[in-house]
PDB file of C-alpha atoms in Angstrom:
ATOM      1  CA  MET A   1     -31.753  -1.371 -27.815  1.00 48.00           C
ATOM      2  CA  THR A   2     -32.667   1.989 -26.310  1.00 53.00           C
ATOM      3  CA  LYS A   3     -29.736   3.884 -24.875  1.00 55.00           C
ATOM      4  CA  PRO A   4     -30.205   5.477 -21.451  1.00 54.00           C
ATOM      5  CA  PRO A   5     -30.263   9.270 -21.347  1.00 56.00           C
ATOM      6  CA  ALA A   6     -26.838  10.850 -21.052  1.00 52.00           C
ATOM      7  CA  GLU A   7     -27.825  12.408 -17.730  1.00 51.00           C
ATOM      8  CA  SER A   8     -28.396   8.991 -16.146  1.00 49.00           C
ATOM      9  CA  LEU A   9     -24.788   8.001 -16.832  1.00 49.00           C
ATOM     10  CA  LEU A  10     -23.673  10.562 -14.272  1.00 50.00           C
ATOM     11  CA  PHE A  11     -25.206   8.474 -11.523  1.00 52.00           C
ATOM     12  CA  ASP A  12     -23.289   5.356 -12.635  1.00 57.00           C
ATOM     13  CA  MET A  13     -19.850   6.916 -12.260  1.00 62.00           C
ATOM     14  CA  ALA A  14     -17.760   5.635  -9.358  1.00 66.00           C
ATOM     15  CA  PRO A  15     -16.781   8.357  -6.902  1.00 76.00           C
ATOM     16  CA  PRO A  16     -13.129   9.402  -7.067  1.00 83.00           C
ATOM     17  CA  PRO A  17     -10.863   7.707  -4.533  1.00 91.00           C
ATOM     18  CA  THR A  18     -10.471   9.441  -1.220  1.00 94.00           C
ATOM     19  CA  PRO A  19      -6.977  10.564  -0.140  1.00 95.00           C
ATOM     20  CA  LEU A  20      -6.964   7.622   2.257  1.00 95.00           C
ATOM     21  CA  GLU A  21      -7.765   5.159  -0.528  1.00 97.00           C
ATOM     22  CA  ARG A  22      -5.080   6.793  -2.689  1.00 97.00           C
ATOM     23  CA  LEU A  23      -2.488   6.084   0.008  1.00 98.00           C
ATOM     24  CA  LEU A  24      -3.503   2.429   0.240  1.00 98.00           C
ATOM     25  CA  HIS A  25      -3.379   2.126  -3.547  1.00 98.00           C
ATOM     26  CA  LEU A  26       0.038   3.802  -3.456  1.00 98.00           C
ATOM     27  CA  ALA A  27       1.249   1.161  -0.998  1.00 98.00           C
ATOM     28  CA  ASP A  28       0.183  -1.520  -3.480  1.00 98.00           C
ATOM     29  CA  GLN A  29       2.018   0.261  -6.307  1.00 98.00           C
ATOM     30  CA  TYR A  30       5.210   0.316  -4.247  1.00 98.00           C
ATOM     31  CA  THR A  31       4.824  -3.381  -3.445  1.00 98.00           C
ATOM     32  CA  GLN A  32       4.494  -4.195  -7.151  1.00 98.00           C
ATOM     33  CA  HIS A  33       7.523  -2.008  -7.911  1.00 98.00           C
ATOM     34  CA  ASN A  34       9.610  -3.758  -5.251  1.00 98.00           C
ATOM     35  CA  ASP A  35       8.488  -7.191  -6.438  1.00 97.00           C
ATOM     36  CA  ALA A  36       9.486  -6.339 -10.011  1.00 96.00           C
ATOM     37  CA  LEU A  37      12.900  -5.177  -8.789  1.00 96.00           C
ATOM     38  CA  ASP A  38      13.350  -8.374  -6.777  1.00 96.00           C
ATOM     39  CA  LEU A  39      12.670 -10.504  -9.836  1.00 95.00           C
ATOM     40  CA  LEU A  40      15.033  -8.379 -11.943  1.00 94.00           C
ATOM     41  CA  LEU A  41      17.815  -8.697  -9.383  1.00 93.00           C
ATOM     42  CA  ARG A  42      17.392 -12.469  -9.230  1.00 91.00           C
ATOM     43  CA  ALA A  43      17.233 -13.006 -13.004  1.00 90.00           C
ATOM     44  CA  SER A  44      20.057 -14.874 -14.705  1.00 85.00           C
ATOM     45  CA  ASP A  45      20.991 -11.795 -16.735  1.00 87.00           C
ATOM     46  CA  PRO A  46      21.879  -8.532 -14.948  1.00 83.00           C
ATOM     47  CA  PRO A  47      19.143  -5.877 -15.296  1.00 83.00           C
ATOM     48  CA  ALA A  48      19.619  -2.886 -17.560  1.00 87.00           C
ATOM     49  CA  PRO A  49      20.771   0.151 -15.554  1.00 84.00           C
ATOM     50  CA  ASP A  50      17.536   2.048 -16.234  1.00 90.00           C
ATOM     51  CA  ALA A  51      15.128  -0.913 -16.132  1.00 92.00           C
ATOM     52  CA  HIS A  52      13.406   0.481 -13.053  1.00 95.00           C
ATOM     53  CA  ALA A  53      13.642   4.193 -13.899  1.00 96.00           C
ATOM     54  CA  ALA A  54      10.217   4.709 -15.503  1.00 96.00           C
ATOM     55  CA  SER A  55       8.434   2.894 -12.673  1.00 97.00           C
ATOM     56  CA  ALA A  56      10.318   4.880 -10.023  1.00 98.00           C
ATOM     57  CA  GLN A  57       9.582   8.209 -11.662  1.00 97.00           C
ATOM     58  CA  ARG A  58       5.898   7.327 -12.017  1.00 97.00           C
ATOM     59  CA  LEU A  59       5.732   6.372  -8.350  1.00 98.00           C
ATOM     60  CA  ALA A  60       7.394   9.616  -7.296  1.00 98.00           C
ATOM     61  CA  THR A  61       4.786  11.540  -9.280  1.00 98.00           C
ATOM     62  CA  ASP A  62       1.930   9.476  -7.808  1.00 98.00           C
ATOM     63  CA  THR A  63       3.253  10.044  -4.289  1.00 98.00           C
ATOM     64  CA  LEU A  64       3.277  13.813  -4.794  1.00 98.00           C
ATOM     65  CA  SER A  65      -0.246  13.548  -6.225  1.00 97.00           C
ATOM     66  CA  ALA A  66      -1.317  11.835  -2.995  1.00 97.00           C
ATOM     67  CA  VAL A  67       0.242  14.718  -1.044  1.00 97.00           C
ATOM     68  CA  LYS A  68      -1.762  17.216  -3.095  1.00 96.00           C
ATOM     69  CA  ALA A  69      -4.969  15.232  -2.519  1.00 95.00           C
ATOM     70  CA  ILE A  70      -4.391  15.416   1.237  1.00 93.00           C
ATOM     71  CA  GLN A  71      -3.630  19.123   1.119  1.00 92.00           C
ATOM     72  CA  ASP A  72      -6.701  19.786  -1.015  1.00 91.00           C
ATOM     73  CA  GLU A  73      -8.853  18.364   1.782  1.00 85.00           C
ATOM     74  CA  ARG A  74      -7.940  21.457   3.839  1.00 76.00           C
ATOM     75  CA  HIS A  75      -7.723  19.637   7.143  1.00 73.00           C
ATOM     76  CA  TYR A  76      -7.097  21.599  10.297  1.00 74.00           C
ATOM     77  CA  GLU A  77      -3.387  21.945  10.905  1.00 78.00           C
ATOM     78  CA  SER A  78      -1.900  19.359  13.236  1.00 87.00           C
ATOM     79  CA  VAL A  79       1.548  18.013  13.984  1.00 92.00           C
ATOM     80  CA  GLU A  80       0.463  14.539  12.887  1.00 91.00           C
ATOM     81  CA  LEU A  81      -0.762  15.648   9.462  1.00 91.00           C
ATOM     82  CA  THR A  82       2.272  17.873   8.915  1.00 93.00           C
ATOM     83  CA  GLU A  83       4.557  14.927   9.651  1.00 95.00           C
ATOM     84  CA  THR A  84       2.517  12.676   7.363  1.00 96.00           C
ATOM     85  CA  VAL A  85       2.862  15.079   4.441  1.00 96.00           C
ATOM     86  CA  THR A  86       6.579  15.465   5.163  1.00 97.00           C
ATOM     87  CA  ARG A  87       7.108  11.704   5.185  1.00 98.00           C
ATOM     88  CA  LEU A  88       5.329  11.369   1.848  1.00 98.00           C
ATOM     89  CA  LYS A  89       7.436  14.146   0.333  1.00 98.00           C
ATOM     90  CA  GLN A  90      10.580  12.413   1.585  1.00 98.00           C
ATOM     91  CA  LEU A  91       9.333   9.165   0.060  1.00 98.00           C
ATOM     92  CA  ALA A  92       8.727  10.878  -3.277  1.00 98.00           C
ATOM     93  CA  PHE A  93      12.240  12.353  -3.169  1.00 98.00           C
ATOM     94  CA  LEU A  94      13.907   9.016  -2.414  1.00 97.00           C
ATOM     95  CA  THR A  95      11.872   7.228  -5.073  1.00 98.00           C
ATOM     96  CA  GLY A  96      12.703   9.855  -7.678  1.00 98.00           C
ATOM     97  CA  ALA A  97      16.385   9.654  -6.723  1.00 97.00           C
ATOM     98  CA  SER A  98      16.345   5.866  -7.084  1.00 97.00           C
ATOM     99  CA  ALA A  99      15.663   6.196 -10.816  1.00 97.00           C
ATOM    100  CA  ASP A 100      19.271   7.313 -11.327  1.00 96.00           C
ATOM    101  CA  LEU A 101      20.816   4.561  -9.198  1.00 96.00           C
ATOM    102  CA  SER A 102      21.480   0.862  -9.665  1.00 95.00           C
ATOM    103  CA  ALA A 103      18.604  -1.566  -9.278  1.00 95.00           C
ATOM    104  CA  GLY A 104      20.049  -2.945  -6.035  1.00 95.00           C
ATOM    105  CA  THR A 105      20.380   0.478  -4.421  1.00 96.00           C
ATOM    106  CA  ALA A 106      16.985   1.531  -5.775  1.00 97.00           C
ATOM    107  CA  ARG A 107      15.429  -1.509  -4.103  1.00 97.00           C
ATOM    108  CA  GLU A 108      16.838  -0.407  -0.747  1.00 97.00           C
ATOM    109  CA  LEU A 109      15.441   3.092  -1.134  1.00 97.00           C
ATOM    110  CA  THR A 110      11.864   1.842  -1.606  1.00 98.00           C
ATOM    111  CA  ALA A 111      12.107  -1.149   0.737  1.00 97.00           C
ATOM    112  CA  LEU A 112       9.947   0.460   3.442  1.00 97.00           C
ATOM    113  CA  ALA A 113       7.692   2.422   1.087  1.00 98.00           C
ATOM    114  CA  PRO A 114       4.569   0.198   1.318  1.00 98.00           C
ATOM    115  CA  GLU A 115       4.678   0.262   5.115  1.00 98.00           C
ATOM    116  CA  ALA A 116       5.279   4.017   5.099  1.00 98.00           C
ATOM    117  CA  ALA A 117       2.272   4.643   2.859  1.00 98.00           C
ATOM    118  CA  VAL A 118       0.018   2.492   5.059  1.00 98.00           C
ATOM    119  CA  SER A 119       1.353   4.165   8.197  1.00 97.00           C
ATOM    120  CA  CYS A 120       0.536   7.573   6.701  1.00 97.00           C
ATOM    121  CA  ALA A 121      -2.944   6.245   5.908  1.00 97.00           C
ATOM    122  CA  VAL A 122      -3.403   5.271   9.558  1.00 96.00           C
ATOM    123  CA  THR A 123      -2.561   8.801  10.682  1.00 94.00           C
ATOM    124  CA  LEU A 124      -4.756  10.389   8.026  1.00 93.00           C
ATOM    125  CA  ALA A 125      -7.688   8.128   8.958  1.00 92.00           C
ATOM    126  CA  ALA A 126      -7.349   8.959  12.637  1.00 90.00           C
ATOM    127  CA  GLU A 127      -7.197  12.688  11.936  1.00 87.00           C
ATOM    128  CA  THR A 128     -10.148  12.523   9.566  1.00 84.00           C
ATOM    129  CA  ARG A 129     -12.232  10.623  12.096  1.00 81.00           C
ATOM    130  CA  ARG A 130     -11.225  12.967  14.907  1.00 79.00           C
ATOM    131  CA  ARG A 131     -11.821  16.188  12.986  1.00 72.00           C
ATOM    132  CA  ARG A 132     -14.763  15.147  10.836  1.00 63.00           C
ATOM    133  CA  TRP A 133     -16.402  12.363  12.756  1.00 51.00           C
ATOM    134  CA  ALA A 134     -19.786  13.037  11.154  1.00 43.00           C
ATOM    135  CA  THR A 135     -18.441  12.336   7.642  1.00 50.00           C
ATOM    136  CA  ALA A 136     -15.979   9.551   8.453  1.00 52.00           C
ATOM    137  CA  PRO A 137     -16.712   6.308   6.554  1.00 56.00           C
ATOM    138  CA  ALA A 138     -18.763   3.763   8.444  1.00 58.00           C
ATOM    139  CA  PRO A 139     -16.640   0.747   9.441  1.00 61.00           C
ATOM    140  CA  ASP A 140     -17.209  -2.336   7.297  1.00 61.00           C
ATOM    141  CA  ASP A 141     -19.122  -4.596   9.671  1.00 69.00           C
ATOM    142  CA  ARG A 142     -18.406  -7.649   7.508  1.00 74.00           C
ATOM    143  CA  LEU A 143     -14.883  -7.783   8.930  1.00 90.00           C
ATOM    144  CA  ASN A 144     -13.745  -9.271  12.207  1.00 93.00           C
ATOM    145  CA  ALA A 145     -10.507  -8.286  13.971  1.00 93.00           C
ATOM    146  CA  VAL A 146      -8.442 -11.039  12.331  1.00 96.00           C
ATOM    147  CA  GLN A 147      -9.628 -10.034   8.859  1.00 96.00           C
ATOM    148  CA  ARG A 148      -8.906  -6.356   9.524  1.00 95.00           C
ATOM    149  CA  THR A 149      -5.386  -7.216  10.604  1.00 96.00           C
ATOM    150  CA  ALA A 150      -4.921  -9.397   7.520  1.00 97.00           C
ATOM    151  CA  LEU A 151      -6.037  -6.579   5.209  1.00 98.00           C
ATOM    152  CA  ALA A 152      -3.487  -4.247   6.794  1.00 97.00           C
ATOM    153  CA  GLU A 153      -0.706  -6.830   6.484  1.00 98.00           C
ATOM    154  CA  ILE A 154      -1.599  -7.374   2.832  1.00 98.00           C
ATOM    155  CA  ALA A 155      -1.587  -3.615   2.212  1.00 98.00           C
ATOM    156  CA  CYS A 156       1.940  -3.434   3.675  1.00 98.00           C
ATOM    157  CA  GLY A 157       3.155  -6.037   1.183  1.00 98.00           C
ATOM    158  CA  HIS A 158       3.799  -8.647   3.860  1.00 98.00           C
ATOM    159  CA  VAL A 159       1.779 -11.562   2.467  1.00 98.00           C
ATOM    160  CA  VAL A 160       2.544 -14.057  -0.290  1.00 98.00           C
ATOM    161  CA  ALA A 161       1.008 -17.418  -1.129  1.00 97.00           C
ATOM    162  CA  SER A 162       2.097 -20.596  -2.864  1.00 95.00           C
ATOM    163  CA  SER A 163       1.385 -24.296  -2.997  1.00 91.00           C
ATOM    164  CA  SER A 164       3.359 -27.497  -2.666  1.00 86.00           C
ATOM    165  CA  LEU A 165       2.265 -31.101  -3.128  1.00 85.00           C
ATOM    166  CA  GLY A 166      -1.315 -29.953  -3.574  1.00 85.00           C
ATOM    167  CA  ARG A 167      -1.341 -27.924  -0.360  1.00 93.00           C
ATOM    168  CA  GLU A 168      -1.741 -24.145  -0.346  1.00 95.00           C
ATOM    169  CA  PHE A 169       0.034 -22.010   2.220  1.00 94.00           C
ATOM    170  CA  THR A 170       0.815 -18.395   3.017  1.00 97.00           C
ATOM    171  CA  ARG A 171       3.997 -16.665   4.096  1.00 95.00           C
ATOM    172  CA  SER A 172       3.743 -13.502   6.161  1.00 96.00           C
ATOM    173  CA  ARG A 173       5.234 -11.647   9.080  1.00 94.00           C
ATOM    174  CA  GLU A 174       3.756 -11.444  12.553  1.00 94.00           C
ATOM    175  CA  PRO A 175       0.839 -11.322  13.015  1.00 94.00           C
ATOM    176  CA  LYS A 176       0.507 -14.326  10.741  1.00 96.00           C
ATOM    177  CA  VAL A 177      -2.112 -14.310   7.980  1.00 98.00           C
ATOM    178  CA  LEU A 178      -3.447 -17.839   7.673  1.00 97.00           C
ATOM    179  CA  MET A 179      -4.634 -19.403   4.422  1.00 97.00           C
ATOM    180  CA  SER A 180      -8.130 -19.748   5.897  1.00 97.00           C
ATOM    181  CA  THR A 181      -8.218 -15.988   6.503  1.00 98.00           C
ATOM    182  CA  LEU A 182      -6.971 -15.259   3.005  1.00 98.00           C
ATOM    183  CA  ARG A 183      -9.638 -17.498   1.502  1.00 98.00           C
ATOM    184  CA  SER A 184     -12.342 -15.716   3.493  1.00 97.00           C
ATOM    185  CA  LEU A 185     -11.126 -12.352   2.186  1.00 98.00           C
ATOM    186  CA  GLU A 186     -10.988 -13.685  -1.374  1.00 98.00           C
ATOM    187  CA  ALA A 187     -14.537 -14.987  -1.010  1.00 97.00           C
ATOM    188  CA  LYS A 188     -15.639 -11.468  -0.052  1.00 96.00           C
ATOM    189  CA  GLY A 189     -13.815 -10.012  -3.076  1.00 97.00           C
ATOM    190  CA  LEU A 190     -11.402  -8.068  -0.849  1.00 98.00           C
ATOM    191  CA  ALA A 191      -8.111  -9.792  -1.726  1.00 98.00           C
ATOM    192  CA  GLU A 192      -6.575 -11.516  -4.715  1.00 98.00           C
ATOM    193  CA  ARG A 193      -3.337 -13.201  -5.749  1.00 98.00           C
ATOM    194  CA  THR A 194      -1.022 -12.158  -8.564  1.00 97.00           C
ATOM    195  CA  ALA A 195       0.636 -15.369  -9.710  1.00 97.00           C
ATOM    196  CA  ARG A 196       4.437 -15.714  -9.602  1.00 96.00           C
ATOM    197  CA  SER A 197       5.024 -11.999  -9.073  1.00 97.00           C
ATOM    198  CA  ALA A 198       7.037 -12.134  -5.817  1.00 97.00           C
ATOM    199  CA  HIS A 199      10.539 -13.496  -5.402  1.00 93.00           C
ATOM    200  CA  ALA A 200      11.100 -17.087  -4.328  1.00 94.00           C
ATOM    201  CA  ALA A 201      11.360 -18.153  -0.709  1.00 89.00           C
ATOM    202  CA  TYR A 202      14.727 -19.818  -1.379  1.00 87.00           C
ATOM    203  CA  VAL A 203      17.451 -19.724  -4.024  1.00 84.00           C
ATOM    204  CA  GLY A 204      16.329 -21.549  -7.142  1.00 84.00           C
ATOM    205  CA  GLY A 205      12.739 -21.817  -5.961  1.00 88.00           C
ATOM    206  CA  PRO A 206       9.686 -20.737  -7.956  1.00 92.00           C
ATOM    207  CA  PRO A 207       8.317 -17.180  -7.648  1.00 96.00           C
ATOM    208  CA  LEU A 208       5.531 -16.807  -5.109  1.00 97.00           C
ATOM    209  CA  ASP A 209       2.081 -15.315  -5.573  1.00 98.00           C
ATOM    210  CA  ARG A 210       1.752 -11.785  -4.206  1.00 98.00           C
ATOM    211  CA  VAL A 211      -1.434 -11.252  -2.193  1.00 98.00           C
ATOM    212  CA  ARG A 212      -2.952  -7.850  -2.917  1.00 98.00           C
ATOM    213  CA  LEU A 213      -6.038  -5.897  -1.983  1.00 98.00           C
ATOM    214  CA  THR A 214      -8.747  -5.474  -4.593  1.00 98.00           C
ATOM    215  CA  SER A 215     -10.395  -2.082  -5.048  1.00 97.00           C
ATOM    216  CA  ALA A 216     -13.144  -3.281  -2.712  1.00 96.00           C
ATOM    217  CA  GLY A 217     -10.484  -4.400  -0.248  1.00 97.00           C
ATOM    218  CA  ILE A 218      -8.881  -0.958  -0.267  1.00 97.00           C
ATOM    219  CA  THR A 219     -12.259   0.655   0.412  1.00 95.00           C
ATOM    220  CA  ALA A 220     -12.980  -1.827   3.219  1.00 96.00           C
ATOM    221  CA  LEU A 221      -9.597  -1.288   4.868  1.00 96.00           C
ATOM    222  CA  ALA A 222      -9.961   2.475   4.571  1.00 95.00           C
ATOM    223  CA  SER A 223     -13.136   2.262   6.655  1.00 92.00           C
ATOM    224  CA  VAL A 224     -11.526   0.317   9.518  1.00 92.00           C
ATOM    225  CA  ILE A 225      -7.809   1.091   9.398  1.00 92.00           C
ATOM    226  CA  ASP A 226      -7.902   3.165  12.583  1.00 82.00           C
ATOM    227  CA  ALA A 227     -10.828   1.388  14.242  1.00 65.00           C
ATOM    228  CA  PRO A 228      -9.844   0.401  17.799  1.00 52.00           C
ATOM    229  CA  ALA A 229     -11.997  -2.730  17.718  1.00 42.00           C
ATOM    230  CA  ALA A 230      -9.448  -4.369  15.420  1.00 38.00           C
ATOM    231  CA  GLY A 231      -6.719  -4.062  18.056  1.00 39.00           C
ATOM    232  CA  PRO A 232      -3.300  -2.411  17.966  1.00 38.00           C
ATOM    233  CA  SER A 233      -1.950  -4.804  15.338  1.00 41.00           C
ATOM    234  CA  THR A 234      -4.433  -3.761  12.682  1.00 40.00           C
ATOM    235  CA  ALA A 235      -1.883  -1.544  10.995  1.00 45.00           C
ATOM    236  CA  PRO A 236       1.695  -0.467  11.539  1.00 45.00           C
ATOM    237  CA  GLY A 237       2.347   2.389  13.907  1.00 45.00           C
ATOM    238  CA  THR A 238       3.002   5.885  12.688  1.00 39.00           C
ATOM    239  CA  THR A 239       6.479   6.147  14.191  1.00 42.00           C
ATOM    240  CA  PRO A 240       8.926   6.368  11.248  1.00 41.00           C
ATOM    241  CA  ARG A 241      11.312   3.443  10.912  1.00 45.00           C
ATOM    242  CA  PRO A 242      15.013   4.181  10.286  1.00 43.00           C
ATOM    243  CA  LEU A 243      15.880   4.690   6.650  1.00 43.00           C
ATOM    244  CA  PRO A 244      18.126   2.098   5.010  1.00 45.00           C
ATOM    245  CA  ALA A 245      21.795   3.083   4.848  1.00 47.00           C
ATOM    246  CA  ALA A 246      21.492   3.622   1.091  1.00 43.00           C
ATOM    247  CA  ALA A 247      18.595   6.003   1.617  1.00 44.00           C
ATOM    248  CA  GLN A 248      20.547   8.034   4.161  1.00 46.00           C
ATOM    249  CA  ALA A 249      23.503   8.237   1.806  1.00 46.00           C
ATOM    250  CA  ALA A 250      21.320   9.307  -1.119  1.00 43.00           C
ATOM    251  CA  THR A 251      19.685  12.003   1.002  1.00 41.00           C
ATOM    252  CA  ARG A 252      23.045  13.404   2.117  1.00 46.00           C
ATOM    253  CA  SER A 253      24.452  13.422  -1.414  1.00 44.00           C
ATOM    254  CA  ARG A 254      21.572  15.285  -3.063  1.00 43.00           C
TER     255      ARG A 254
END
């Protein structure tokens, strides 16, 4: 079989993720980290003190890498972008600090991390579109408003799925993500389920399936995350939510 010329392989390489896509991927990493901690904390045997340390340190490093990717874009200075970078640095600090704490306290410190990463993505998308409208990604016209909202809720780590007596169902916050919506996103290759990776809905119950964005789903959400046509519930607002008490204590003690 004849091999293609080496030069042609350059055209087959996927482009590197944009800073916006990195933030959405980071949100997914934090969701997986939190899910793993939840399962550890609910296991019959107590978790080892450092069971979560390597994951936390890796996430702190990845968060700072996302900050560098944003800064390397050399956006015009704005209050919104400055606050976004600051929030990400704070998140990296808290995540790094959690590596030295108990699993329960560590879980509190990263509890809001997926939402924070998505919220920062919303701000970054809006600033990119406002400052560089000519190069902003074209919105994915395959998605309606309900699907856009569902992608954002999935990115925030708000959606799980399960089945009972042969019937599939989803669990999510408001706005609700229905099973029919999830199936439509799965059919488009934008969402997928990781079996038994999220904690049970009740004590003694089976683990639930975490719903996550695929790589294509991240790219699709990145193109519409600040699009007004999807309505105000497409993604969480950019106003920071209060830190958990454990996070405030850790910040004061460092």
